[in-house]
């Protein structure tokens, strides 16, 4: 777990606020006994999680694709090739939706805006060196296959809404601890 106590407090406030302002239909499905706390969520979302990421074209048409999501400090982080269509979409329209689903055991649904962590012609995010070290440690340095600074663009998803569905919390948290 990489989250600080402030990260966990911010995430918990987001989870609580998101669920409280959701539709009655969603609140009838996601109740206290079928969701996770911020601390539980950060214990379950470790390593790489394949996200379904939704962007929008210039014509307003939705597009969905998969990305390697990493849940760090209570936010999703992901990358793509700088020349990918989704990179063009995100540069022009940074609003996204992301879903992580682990069968019927877990669903994490997020809406927000992305921040580019390593812009090609600008200053990287203050924590980019630490994040780059994390990604290189996770994937290997990749230097034989691509240039981290020029070929890959990374994003942080700043959520304004996030909710979690976990119908069997004991099963889910037991699996993450083994």
Tab-separated table of N, CA and C in Angstrom:
chain	number	residue	atom	x	y	z
A	1	UNK	N	0.850	-1.180	0.000
A	1	UNK	CA	0.000	0.000	0.000
A	1	UNK	C	0.891	1.237	0.000
A	2	UNK	N	0.669	2.124	-0.942
A	2	UNK	CA	1.475	3.334	-1.108
A	2	UNK	C	0.741	4.587	-0.608
A	3	UNK	N	-0.466	4.418	-0.116
A	3	UNK	CA	-1.288	5.564	0.247
A	3	UNK	C	-0.909	6.125	1.615
A	4	UNK	N	-0.922	7.443	1.699
A	4	UNK	CA	-0.745	8.124	2.972
A	4	UNK	C	-2.100	8.190	3.678
A	5	UNK	N	-2.101	8.601	4.917
A	5	UNK	CA	-3.384	8.749	5.620
A	5	UNK	C	-4.231	9.821	4.939
A	6	UNK	N	-3.598	10.867	4.388
A	6	UNK	CA	-4.337	11.903	3.667
A	6	UNK	C	-4.955	11.334	2.383
A	7	UNK	N	-4.191	10.478	1.672
A	7	UNK	CA	-4.734	9.828	0.473
A	7	UNK	C	-5.978	9.025	0.816
A	8	UNK	N	-5.892	8.263	1.910
A	8	UNK	CA	-7.025	7.416	2.309
A	8	UNK	C	-8.232	8.254	2.721
A	9	UNK	N	-8.003	9.347	3.437
A	9	UNK	CA	-9.106	10.220	3.837
A	9	UNK	C	-9.782	10.839	2.620
A	10	UNK	N	-8.986	11.289	1.655
A	10	UNK	CA	-9.524	11.890	0.432
A	10	UNK	C	-10.319	10.858	-0.371
A	11	UNK	N	-9.771	9.653	-0.484
A	11	UNK	CA	-10.449	8.592	-1.213
A	11	UNK	C	-11.746	8.201	-0.522
A	12	UNK	N	-11.730	8.072	0.796
A	12	UNK	CA	-12.945	7.702	1.522
A	12	UNK	C	-14.019	8.769	1.354
A	13	UNK	N	-13.632	10.032	1.420
A	13	UNK	CA	-14.603	11.119	1.231
A	13	UNK	C	-15.200	11.053	-0.175
A	14	UNK	N	-14.370	10.752	-1.183
A	14	UNK	CA	-14.855	10.626	-2.553
A	14	UNK	C	-15.831	9.459	-2.678
A	15	UNK	N	-15.471	8.302	-2.132
A	15	UNK	CA	-16.346	7.129	-2.206
A	15	UNK	C	-17.688	7.409	-1.537
A	16	UNK	N	-17.653	8.010	-0.353
A	16	UNK	CA	-18.886	8.319	0.383
A	16	UNK	C	-19.755	9.320	-0.379
A	17	UNK	N	-19.128	10.395	-0.878
A	17	UNK	CA	-19.887	11.430	-1.587
A	17	UNK	C	-20.460	10.882	-2.894
A	18	UNK	N	-19.686	10.075	-3.592
A	18	UNK	CA	-20.142	9.524	-4.873
A	18	UNK	C	-21.370	8.658	-4.687
A	19	UNK	N	-21.318	7.776	-3.705
A	19	UNK	CA	-22.452	6.887	-3.481
A	19	UNK	C	-23.672	7.675	-2.995
A	20	UNK	N	-23.446	8.662	-2.144
A	20	UNK	CA	-24.587	9.416	-1.607
A	20	UNK	C	-25.309	10.220	-2.682
A	21	UNK	N	-24.611	10.627	-3.729
A	21	UNK	CA	-25.274	11.398	-4.785
A	21	UNK	C	-25.603	10.554	-6.016
A	22	UNK	N	-25.520	9.241	-5.876
A	22	UNK	CA	-25.885	8.329	-6.963
A	22	UNK	C	-27.396	8.141	-7.008
A	23	UNK	N	-27.850	7.521	-8.062
A	23	UNK	CA	-29.283	7.277	-8.214
A	23	UNK	C	-29.769	6.271	-7.171
A	24	UNK	N	-31.049	6.277	-6.922
A	24	UNK	CA	-31.616	5.325	-5.969
A	24	UNK	C	-31.422	3.896	-6.472
A	25	UNK	N	-31.444	3.709	-7.788
A	25	UNK	CA	-31.204	2.377	-8.346
A	25	UNK	C	-29.825	1.871	-7.945
A	26	UNK	N	-28.796	2.687	-8.131
A	26	UNK	CA	-27.436	2.258	-7.782
A	26	UNK	C	-27.305	2.037	-6.269
A	27	UNK	N	-27.896	2.933	-5.486
A	27	UNK	CA	-27.819	2.776	-4.023
A	27	UNK	C	-28.586	1.551	-3.539
A	28	UNK	N	-29.544	1.053	-4.335
A	28	UNK	CA	-30.240	-0.173	-3.934
A	28	UNK	C	-29.351	-1.399	-4.158
A	29	UNK	N	-28.346	-1.267	-5.005
A	29	UNK	CA	-27.418	-2.366	-5.290
A	29	UNK	C	-26.175	-2.268	-4.417
A	30	UNK	N	-25.600	-1.088	-4.346
A	30	UNK	CA	-24.367	-0.882	-3.581
A	30	UNK	C	-24.738	-0.323	-2.214
A	31	UNK	N	-24.673	-1.180	-1.236
A	31	UNK	CA	-24.984	-0.820	0.151
A	31	UNK	C	-23.709	-0.983	0.972
A	32	UNK	N	-23.762	-0.613	2.218
A	32	UNK	CA	-22.588	-0.699	3.083
A	32	UNK	C	-21.978	-2.098	3.087
A	33	UNK	N	-22.820	-3.120	3.006
A	33	UNK	CA	-22.315	-4.497	3.051
A	33	UNK	C	-21.797	-4.986	1.703
A	34	UNK	N	-21.909	-4.161	0.649
A	34	UNK	CA	-21.435	-4.590	-0.667
A	34	UNK	C	-20.494	-3.570	-1.311
A	35	UNK	N	-19.800	-2.835	-0.481
A	35	UNK	CA	-18.790	-1.915	-0.985
A	35	UNK	C	-17.558	-2.018	-0.103
A	36	UNK	N	-16.506	-1.329	-0.488
A	36	UNK	CA	-15.254	-1.372	0.260
A	36	UNK	C	-14.924	0.001	0.801
A	37	UNK	N	-14.196	0.018	1.907
A	37	UNK	CA	-13.650	1.271	2.407
A	37	UNK	C	-12.431	1.625	1.554
A	38	UNK	N	-11.954	2.847	1.701
A	38	UNK	CA	-10.760	3.271	0.972
A	38	UNK	C	-9.578	2.365	1.309
A	39	UNK	N	-9.406	2.043	2.570
A	39	UNK	CA	-8.285	1.186	2.964
A	39	UNK	C	-8.415	-0.211	2.358
A	40	UNK	N	-9.608	-0.787	2.391
A	40	UNK	CA	-9.811	-2.103	1.778
A	40	UNK	C	-9.540	-2.052	0.280
A	41	UNK	N	-10.010	-0.983	-0.364
A	41	UNK	CA	-9.837	-0.860	-1.805
A	41	UNK	C	-8.356	-0.811	-2.174
A	42	UNK	N	-7.572	-0.062	-1.438
A	42	UNK	CA	-6.143	0.026	-1.758
A	42	UNK	C	-5.417	-1.289	-1.487
A	43	UNK	N	-5.943	-2.103	-0.616
A	43	UNK	CA	-5.343	-3.418	-0.374
A	43	UNK	C	-5.698	-4.408	-1.473
A	44	UNK	N	-6.832	-4.205	-2.119
A	44	UNK	CA	-7.300	-5.110	-3.171
A	44	UNK	C	-6.721	-4.726	-4.536
A	45	UNK	N	-6.595	-3.430	-4.796
A	45	UNK	CA	-6.116	-2.950	-6.099
A	45	UNK	C	-4.603	-2.796	-6.080
A	46	UNK	N	-3.900	-3.898	-6.210
A	46	UNK	CA	-2.445	-3.867	-6.218
A	46	UNK	C	-1.932	-4.323	-7.582
A	47	UNK	N	-0.757	-3.896	-7.930
A	47	UNK	CA	-0.188	-4.284	-9.211
A	47	UNK	C	-0.953	-3.670	-10.364
A	48	UNK	N	-0.973	-4.389	-11.479
A	48	UNK	CA	-1.630	-3.893	-12.681
A	48	UNK	C	-3.059	-4.421	-12.749
A	49	UNK	N	-3.983	-3.516	-13.031
A	49	UNK	CA	-5.398	-3.850	-13.189
A	49	UNK	C	-5.828	-3.375	-14.581
A	50	UNK	N	-6.327	-4.278	-15.407
A	50	UNK	CA	-6.751	-3.885	-16.743
A	50	UNK	C	-8.036	-3.061	-16.654
A	51	UNK	N	-7.944	-1.813	-17.095
A	51	UNK	CA	-9.082	-0.903	-17.074
A	51	UNK	C	-9.727	-0.832	-18.446
A	52	UNK	N	-11.044	-0.734	-18.464
A	52	UNK	CA	-11.770	-0.336	-19.664
A	52	UNK	C	-11.874	1.175	-19.567
A	53	UNK	N	-11.207	1.871	-20.485
A	53	UNK	CA	-11.131	3.327	-20.459
A	53	UNK	C	-11.966	3.896	-21.597
A	54	UNK	N	-12.830	4.832	-21.268
A	54	UNK	CA	-13.713	5.437	-22.255
A	54	UNK	C	-13.302	6.884	-22.502
A	55	UNK	N	-13.070	7.196	-23.784
A	55	UNK	CA	-12.762	8.555	-24.221
A	55	UNK	C	-13.815	8.967	-25.242
A	56	UNK	N	-13.670	10.188	-25.764
A	56	UNK	CA	-14.634	10.702	-26.733
A	56	UNK	C	-13.874	11.318	-27.903
A	57	UNK	N	-14.338	11.033	-29.129
A	57	UNK	CA	-13.729	11.605	-30.323
A	57	UNK	C	-14.152	13.065	-30.491
A	58	UNK	N	-13.538	13.737	-31.463
A	58	UNK	CA	-13.899	15.125	-31.760
A	58	UNK	C	-15.357	15.245	-32.198
A	59	UNK	N	-15.912	14.190	-32.775
A	59	UNK	CA	-17.314	14.191	-33.194
A	59	UNK	C	-18.259	13.807	-32.057
A	60	UNK	N	-17.721	13.601	-30.856
A	60	UNK	CA	-18.549	13.232	-29.716
A	60	UNK	C	-18.897	11.764	-29.661
A	61	UNK	N	-18.190	10.944	-30.421
A	61	UNK	CA	-18.448	9.505	-30.433
A	61	UNK	C	-17.625	8.822	-29.344
A	62	UNK	N	-18.243	7.946	-28.574
A	62	UNK	CA	-17.503	7.271	-27.500
A	62	UNK	C	-16.541	6.229	-28.062
A	63	UNK	N	-15.410	6.087	-27.387
A	63	UNK	CA	-14.440	5.045	-27.715
A	63	UNK	C	-14.010	4.391	-26.405
A	64	UNK	N	-13.846	3.080	-26.449
A	64	UNK	CA	-13.409	2.350	-25.265
A	64	UNK	C	-12.214	1.493	-25.645
A	65	UNK	N	-11.264	1.423	-24.747
A	65	UNK	CA	-10.081	0.597	-24.970
A	65	UNK	C	-9.542	0.150	-23.622
A	66	UNK	N	-8.630	-0.778	-23.669
A	66	UNK	CA	-8.021	-1.277	-22.448
A	66	UNK	C	-6.693	-0.592	-22.176
A	67	UNK	N	-6.420	-0.344	-20.908
A	67	UNK	CA	-5.132	0.198	-20.475
A	67	UNK	C	-4.702	-0.528	-19.204
A	68	UNK	N	-3.396	-0.541	-18.974
A	68	UNK	CA	-2.848	-1.069	-17.728
A	68	UNK	C	-3.030	-0.013	-16.646
A	69	UNK	N	-3.936	-0.260	-15.729
A	69	UNK	CA	-4.184	0.687	-14.652
A	69	UNK	C	-3.410	0.314	-13.403
A	70	UNK	N	-2.867	1.320	-12.756
A	70	UNK	CA	-2.170	1.137	-11.477
A	70	UNK	C	-2.825	2.099	-10.494
A	71	UNK	N	-3.312	1.563	-9.378
A	71	UNK	CA	-4.011	2.371	-8.384
A	71	UNK	C	-2.989	2.798	-7.338
A	72	UNK	N	-2.545	4.037	-7.434
A	72	UNK	CA	-1.489	4.563	-6.575
A	72	UNK	C	-1.965	5.850	-5.918
A	73	UNK	N	-1.823	5.948	-4.622
A	73	UNK	CA	-2.225	7.143	-3.871
A	73	UNK	C	-3.698	7.484	-4.079
A	74	UNK	N	-4.519	6.427	-4.250
A	74	UNK	CA	-5.959	6.625	-4.340
A	74	UNK	C	-6.452	7.093	-5.689
A	75	UNK	N	-5.596	6.992	-6.727
A	75	UNK	CA	-5.993	7.411	-8.071
A	75	UNK	C	-5.458	6.414	-9.090
A	76	UNK	N	-6.162	6.296	-10.210
A	76	UNK	CA	-5.695	5.446	-11.297
A	76	UNK	C	-4.601	6.157	-12.079
A	77	UNK	N	-3.577	5.404	-12.469
A	77	UNK	CA	-2.504	5.870	-13.338
A	77	UNK	C	-2.405	4.874	-14.484
A	78	UNK	N	-2.210	5.379	-15.697
A	78	UNK	CA	-2.118	4.489	-16.861
A	78	UNK	C	-1.335	5.190	-17.962
A	79	UNK	N	-0.869	4.403	-18.902
A	79	UNK	CA	-0.116	4.959	-20.018
A	79	UNK	C	-0.593	4.416	-21.342
A	80	UNK	N	-0.111	5.041	-22.400
A	80	UNK	CA	-0.371	4.590	-23.765
A	80	UNK	C	0.724	5.156	-24.658
A	81	UNK	N	0.762	4.700	-25.880
A	81	UNK	CA	1.711	5.247	-26.849
A	81	UNK	C	1.335	6.698	-27.149
A	82	UNK	N	2.328	7.534	-27.312
A	82	UNK	CA	2.050	8.949	-27.605
A	82	UNK	C	1.269	9.126	-28.908
A	83	UNK	N	1.418	8.182	-29.845
A	83	UNK	CA	0.720	8.315	-31.127
A	83	UNK	C	-0.599	7.539	-31.167
A	84	UNK	N	-1.066	7.040	-30.040
A	84	UNK	CA	-2.336	6.304	-29.981
A	84	UNK	C	-3.520	7.272	-30.126
A	85	UNK	N	-4.605	6.770	-30.687
A	85	UNK	CA	-5.818	7.588	-30.827
A	85	UNK	C	-6.281	8.100	-29.468
A	86	UNK	N	-6.210	7.248	-28.448
A	86	UNK	CA	-6.682	7.704	-27.126
A	86	UNK	C	-5.840	8.846	-26.595
A	87	UNK	N	-4.538	8.900	-26.951
A	87	UNK	CA	-3.695	10.021	-26.527
A	87	UNK	C	-4.177	11.323	-27.169
A	88	UNK	N	-4.575	11.264	-28.434
A	88	UNK	CA	-5.129	12.461	-29.101
A	88	UNK	C	-6.454	12.865	-28.436
A	89	UNK	N	-7.302	11.875	-28.165
A	89	UNK	CA	-8.588	12.171	-27.512
A	89	UNK	C	-8.359	12.842	-26.161
A	90	UNK	N	-7.450	12.273	-25.370
A	90	UNK	CA	-7.210	12.788	-24.015
A	90	UNK	C	-6.573	14.174	-24.024
A	91	UNK	N	-5.733	14.448	-25.026
A	91	UNK	CA	-5.126	15.777	-25.118
A	91	UNK	C	-6.192	16.835	-25.381
A	92	UNK	N	-7.176	16.504	-26.190
A	92	UNK	CA	-8.222	17.460	-26.546
A	92	UNK	C	-9.393	17.464	-25.565
A	93	UNK	N	-9.712	16.295	-25.015
A	93	UNK	CA	-10.874	16.141	-24.140
A	93	UNK	C	-10.479	15.236	-22.980
A	94	UNK	N	-10.015	15.810	-21.863
A	94	UNK	CA	-9.455	15.004	-20.776
A	94	UNK	C	-10.470	14.295	-19.877
A	95	UNK	N	-11.758	14.470	-20.118
A	95	UNK	CA	-12.766	13.775	-19.310
A	95	UNK	C	-12.828	12.309	-19.735
A	96	UNK	N	-12.815	11.392	-18.751
A	96	UNK	CA	-12.840	9.955	-19.041
A	96	UNK	C	-13.710	9.228	-18.032
A	97	UNK	N	-14.051	8.010	-18.408
A	97	UNK	CA	-14.651	7.057	-17.478
A	97	UNK	C	-13.789	5.812	-17.539
A	98	UNK	N	-13.635	5.149	-16.397
A	98	UNK	CA	-12.847	3.922	-16.340
A	98	UNK	C	-13.593	2.908	-15.485
A	99	UNK	N	-13.486	1.652	-15.891
A	99	UNK	CA	-14.090	0.566	-15.121
A	99	UNK	C	-13.069	-0.548	-14.971
A	100	UNK	N	-12.973	-1.041	-13.742
A	100	UNK	CA	-12.178	-2.236	-13.465
A	100	UNK	C	-13.140	-3.261	-12.910
A	101	UNK	N	-13.207	-4.430	-13.557
A	101	UNK	CA	-14.109	-5.477	-13.087
A	101	UNK	C	-13.335	-6.778	-12.982
A	102	UNK	N	-13.490	-7.400	-11.860
A	102	UNK	CA	-12.880	-8.706	-11.602
A	102	UNK	C	-14.033	-9.700	-11.483
A	103	UNK	N	-14.440	-10.220	-12.645
A	103	UNK	CA	-15.578	-11.139	-12.662
A	103	UNK	C	-16.780	-10.490	-12.001
A	104	UNK	N	-17.447	-11.273	-11.158
A	104	UNK	CA	-18.585	-10.747	-10.407
A	104	UNK	C	-18.191	-10.376	-8.983
A	105	UNK	N	-16.879	-10.440	-8.690
A	105	UNK	CA	-16.403	-10.194	-7.327
A	105	UNK	C	-16.123	-8.732	-7.020
A	106	UNK	N	-15.780	-7.945	-8.051
A	106	UNK	CA	-15.381	-6.560	-7.797
A	106	UNK	C	-15.644	-5.700	-9.020
A	107	UNK	N	-16.191	-4.538	-8.793
A	107	UNK	CA	-16.337	-3.520	-9.833
A	107	UNK	C	-15.959	-2.169	-9.252
A	108	UNK	N	-15.054	-1.474	-9.911
A	108	UNK	CA	-14.651	-0.125	-9.507
A	108	UNK	C	-14.931	0.782	-10.703
A	109	UNK	N	-15.793	1.763	-10.508
A	109	UNK	CA	-16.265	2.618	-11.587
A	109	UNK	C	-15.889	4.056	-11.270
A	110	UNK	N	-15.220	4.715	-12.224
A	110	UNK	CA	-14.629	6.032	-11.979
A	110	UNK	C	-14.919	6.980	-13.128
A	111	UNK	N	-15.263	8.227	-12.787
A	111	UNK	CA	-15.406	9.313	-13.755
A	111	UNK	C	-14.511	10.458	-13.282
A	112	UNK	N	-13.826	11.099	-14.222
A	112	UNK	CA	-12.979	12.229	-13.855
A	112	UNK	C	-12.246	12.797	-15.043
A	113	UNK	N	-11.180	13.513	-14.752
A	113	UNK	CA	-10.339	14.126	-15.785
A	113	UNK	C	-8.908	13.663	-15.584
A	114	UNK	N	-8.202	13.535	-16.707
A	114	UNK	CA	-6.818	13.088	-16.634
A	114	UNK	C	-5.846	14.261	-16.643
A	115	UNK	N	-4.718	14.006	-16.019
A	115	UNK	CA	-3.575	14.902	-16.015
A	115	UNK	C	-2.451	14.159	-16.735
A	116	UNK	N	-1.775	14.819	-17.657
A	116	UNK	CA	-0.610	14.218	-18.300
A	116	UNK	C	0.567	14.340	-17.339
A	117	UNK	N	1.190	13.209	-17.049
A	117	UNK	CA	2.287	13.189	-16.075
A	117	UNK	C	3.636	13.514	-16.684
A	118	UNK	N	3.827	13.167	-17.952
A	118	UNK	CA	5.110	13.404	-18.612
A	118	UNK	C	4.901	14.026	-19.994
A	119	UNK	N	4.439	15.286	-20.021
A	119	UNK	CA	4.195	15.917	-21.319
A	119	UNK	C	5.494	15.989	-22.125
A	120	UNK	N	5.381	15.827	-23.423
A	120	UNK	CA	6.568	15.801	-24.269
A	120	UNK	C	7.257	17.156	-24.317
A	121	UNK	N	6.487	18.228	-24.325
A	121	UNK	CA	7.069	19.570	-24.431
A	121	UNK	C	6.728	20.434	-23.225
A	122	UNK	N	6.811	19.853	-22.042
A	122	UNK	CA	6.491	20.619	-20.838
A	122	UNK	C	7.103	19.976	-19.619
A	123	UNK	N	6.862	20.588	-18.501
A	123	UNK	CA	7.374	20.084	-17.230
A	123	UNK	C	6.578	18.872	-16.782
A	124	UNK	N	7.271	17.818	-16.381
A	124	UNK	CA	6.542	16.655	-15.855
A	124	UNK	C	5.941	16.960	-14.481
A	125	UNK	N	5.015	16.119	-14.067
A	125	UNK	CA	4.436	16.234	-12.725
A	125	UNK	C	5.557	16.100	-11.696
A	126	UNK	N	5.395	16.730	-10.558
A	126	UNK	CA	6.425	16.716	-9.526
A	126	UNK	C	6.800	15.301	-9.099
A	127	UNK	N	5.815	14.401	-9.088
A	127	UNK	CA	6.089	13.030	-8.654
A	127	UNK	C	6.427	12.089	-9.815
A	128	UNK	N	6.625	12.628	-11.032
A	128	UNK	CA	6.932	11.782	-12.181
A	128	UNK	C	8.177	10.917	-11.963
A	129	UNK	N	9.275	11.437	-11.415
A	129	UNK	CA	10.444	10.559	-11.208
A	129	UNK	C	10.119	9.332	-10.350
A	130	UNK	N	9.329	9.501	-9.300
A	130	UNK	CA	8.941	8.367	-8.451
A	130	UNK	C	8.025	7.410	-9.205
A	131	UNK	N	7.080	7.960	-9.964
A	131	UNK	CA	6.173	7.114	-10.738
A	131	UNK	C	6.923	6.368	-11.828
A	132	UNK	N	7.844	7.045	-12.512
A	132	UNK	CA	8.638	6.391	-13.548
A	132	UNK	C	9.444	5.247	-12.952
A	133	UNK	N	10.022	5.455	-11.769
A	133	UNK	CA	10.767	4.381	-11.102
A	133	UNK	C	9.845	3.203	-10.801
A	134	UNK	N	8.619	3.488	-10.337
A	134	UNK	CA	7.643	2.431	-10.072
A	134	UNK	C	7.336	1.656	-11.356
A	135	UNK	N	7.037	2.380	-12.460
A	135	UNK	CA	6.682	1.715	-13.721
A	135	UNK	C	7.850	0.889	-14.261
A	136	UNK	N	9.059	1.431	-14.187
A	136	UNK	CA	10.228	0.684	-14.664
A	136	UNK	C	10.457	-0.558	-13.810
A	137	UNK	N	10.230	-0.433	-12.513
A	137	UNK	CA	10.366	-1.595	-11.636
A	137	UNK	C	9.303	-2.637	-11.971
A	138	UNK	N	8.087	-2.184	-12.266
A	138	UNK	CA	6.992	-3.106	-12.565
A	138	UNK	C	7.186	-3.784	-13.927
A	139	UNK	N	7.506	-3.013	-14.960
A	139	UNK	CA	7.573	-3.522	-16.331
A	139	UNK	C	8.982	-3.905	-16.792
A	140	UNK	N	9.995	-3.503	-16.055
A	140	UNK	CA	11.362	-3.590	-16.557
A	140	UNK	C	11.664	-2.259	-17.216
A	141	UNK	N	12.933	-1.948	-17.411
A	141	UNK	CA	13.229	-0.596	-17.883
A	141	UNK	C	12.787	-0.353	-19.321
A	142	UNK	N	12.562	-1.424	-20.115
A	142	UNK	CA	11.986	-1.276	-21.450
A	142	UNK	C	12.862	-0.585	-22.463
A	143	UNK	N	14.066	-0.173	-22.074
A	143	UNK	CA	14.911	0.620	-22.964
A	143	UNK	C	15.214	-0.068	-24.285
A	144	UNK	N	15.153	-1.386	-24.339
A	144	UNK	CA	15.398	-2.098	-25.592
A	144	UNK	C	14.199	-2.020	-26.536
A	145	UNK	N	13.031	-1.682	-26.006
A	145	UNK	CA	11.808	-1.707	-26.800
A	145	UNK	C	11.239	-0.321	-27.093
A	146	UNK	N	11.405	0.617	-26.171
A	146	UNK	CA	10.850	1.949	-26.367
A	146	UNK	C	11.569	2.942	-25.468
A	147	UNK	N	11.360	4.201	-25.777
A	147	UNK	CA	11.922	5.313	-25.009
A	147	UNK	C	10.823	5.831	-24.076
A	148	UNK	N	11.039	5.693	-22.783
A	148	UNK	CA	10.023	6.066	-21.789
A	148	UNK	C	9.566	7.518	-21.937
A	149	UNK	N	10.471	8.403	-22.262
A	149	UNK	CA	10.118	9.826	-22.326
A	149	UNK	C	9.442	10.212	-23.645
A	150	UNK	N	9.812	9.562	-24.745
A	150	UNK	CA	9.306	9.987	-26.052
A	150	UNK	C	8.210	9.096	-26.627
A	151	UNK	N	8.186	7.825	-26.264
A	151	UNK	CA	7.228	6.889	-26.864
A	151	UNK	C	5.963	6.685	-26.042
A	152	UNK	N	6.041	6.905	-24.736
A	152	UNK	CA	4.929	6.579	-23.837
A	152	UNK	C	4.491	7.834	-23.082
A	153	UNK	N	3.188	8.013	-22.998
A	153	UNK	CA	2.624	9.105	-22.209
A	153	UNK	C	1.824	8.486	-21.072
A	154	UNK	N	2.015	9.017	-19.873
A	154	UNK	CA	1.308	8.520	-18.697
A	154	UNK	C	0.350	9.571	-18.170
A	155	UNK	N	-0.733	9.075	-17.573
A	155	UNK	CA	-1.805	9.919	-17.073
A	155	UNK	C	-2.150	9.540	-15.635
A	156	UNK	N	-2.677	10.533	-14.914
A	156	UNK	CA	-3.295	10.292	-13.606
A	156	UNK	C	-4.749	10.719	-13.762
A	157	UNK	N	-5.654	9.836	-13.368
A	157	UNK	CA	-7.086	10.129	-13.426
A	157	UNK	C	-7.513	10.731	-12.091
A	158	UNK	N	-7.894	12.005	-12.150
A	158	UNK	CA	-8.406	12.700	-10.961
A	158	UNK	C	-9.917	12.492	-10.933
A	159	UNK	N	-10.383	11.611	-10.066
A	159	UNK	CA	-11.813	11.280	-10.080
A	159	UNK	C	-12.673	12.347	-9.407
A	160	UNK	N	-13.833	12.570	-9.981
A	160	UNK	CA	-14.842	13.381	-9.288
A	160	UNK	C	-15.989	12.479	-8.836
A	161	UNK	N	-15.954	11.206	-9.265
A	161	UNK	CA	-16.957	10.220	-8.856
A	161	UNK	C	-16.318	8.845	-8.939
A	162	UNK	N	-16.491	8.055	-7.894
A	162	UNK	CA	-15.970	6.681	-7.884
A	162	UNK	C	-16.822	5.850	-6.935
A	163	UNK	N	-17.189	4.680	-7.407
A	163	UNK	CA	-17.931	3.775	-6.550
A	163	UNK	C	-17.405	2.359	-6.741
A	164	UNK	N	-17.631	1.539	-5.711
A	164	UNK	CA	-17.088	0.180	-5.685
A	164	UNK	C	-18.204	-0.793	-5.345
A	165	UNK	N	-18.280	-1.879	-6.119
A	165	UNK	CA	-19.224	-2.945	-5.824
A	165	UNK	C	-18.432	-4.211	-5.529
A	166	UNK	N	-18.660	-4.765	-4.351
A	166	UNK	CA	-17.999	-6.001	-3.926
A	166	UNK	C	-19.002	-6.801	-3.097
A	167	UNK	N	-19.722	-7.753	-3.729
A	167	UNK	CA	-20.796	-8.456	-3.031
A	167	UNK	C	-20.333	-9.362	-1.898
A	168	UNK	N	-19.083	-9.834	-1.931
A	168	UNK	CA	-18.572	-10.697	-0.859
A	168	UNK	C	-17.228	-10.143	-0.398
A	169	UNK	N	-17.291	-9.173	0.485
A	169	UNK	CA	-16.088	-8.476	0.934
A	169	UNK	C	-15.111	-9.417	1.614
A	170	UNK	N	-15.600	-10.331	2.413
A	170	UNK	CA	-14.713	-11.257	3.117
A	170	UNK	C	-13.923	-12.102	2.123
A	171	UNK	N	-14.595	-12.612	1.104
A	171	UNK	CA	-13.923	-13.419	0.070
A	171	UNK	C	-12.879	-12.582	-0.661
A	172	UNK	N	-13.229	-11.365	-1.012
A	172	UNK	CA	-12.350	-10.495	-1.769
A	172	UNK	C	-11.112	-10.093	-0.959
A	173	UNK	N	-11.322	-9.680	0.270
A	173	UNK	CA	-10.181	-9.246	1.088
A	173	UNK	C	-9.317	-10.438	1.519
A	174	UNK	N	-9.911	-11.601	1.709
A	174	UNK	CA	-9.120	-12.799	2.052
A	174	UNK	C	-8.214	-13.172	0.885
A	175	UNK	N	-8.740	-13.049	-0.343
A	175	UNK	CA	-7.954	-13.390	-1.530
A	175	UNK	C	-6.789	-12.430	-1.705
A	176	UNK	N	-6.984	-11.150	-1.352
A	176	UNK	CA	-5.906	-10.158	-1.527
A	176	UNK	C	-4.834	-10.307	-0.461
A	177	UNK	N	-5.134	-10.956	0.654
A	177	UNK	CA	-4.158	-11.124	1.720
A	177	UNK	C	-3.362	-12.419	1.590
A	178	UNK	N	-3.784	-13.302	0.696
A	178	UNK	CA	-3.060	-14.576	0.560
A	178	UNK	C	-1.994	-14.512	-0.504
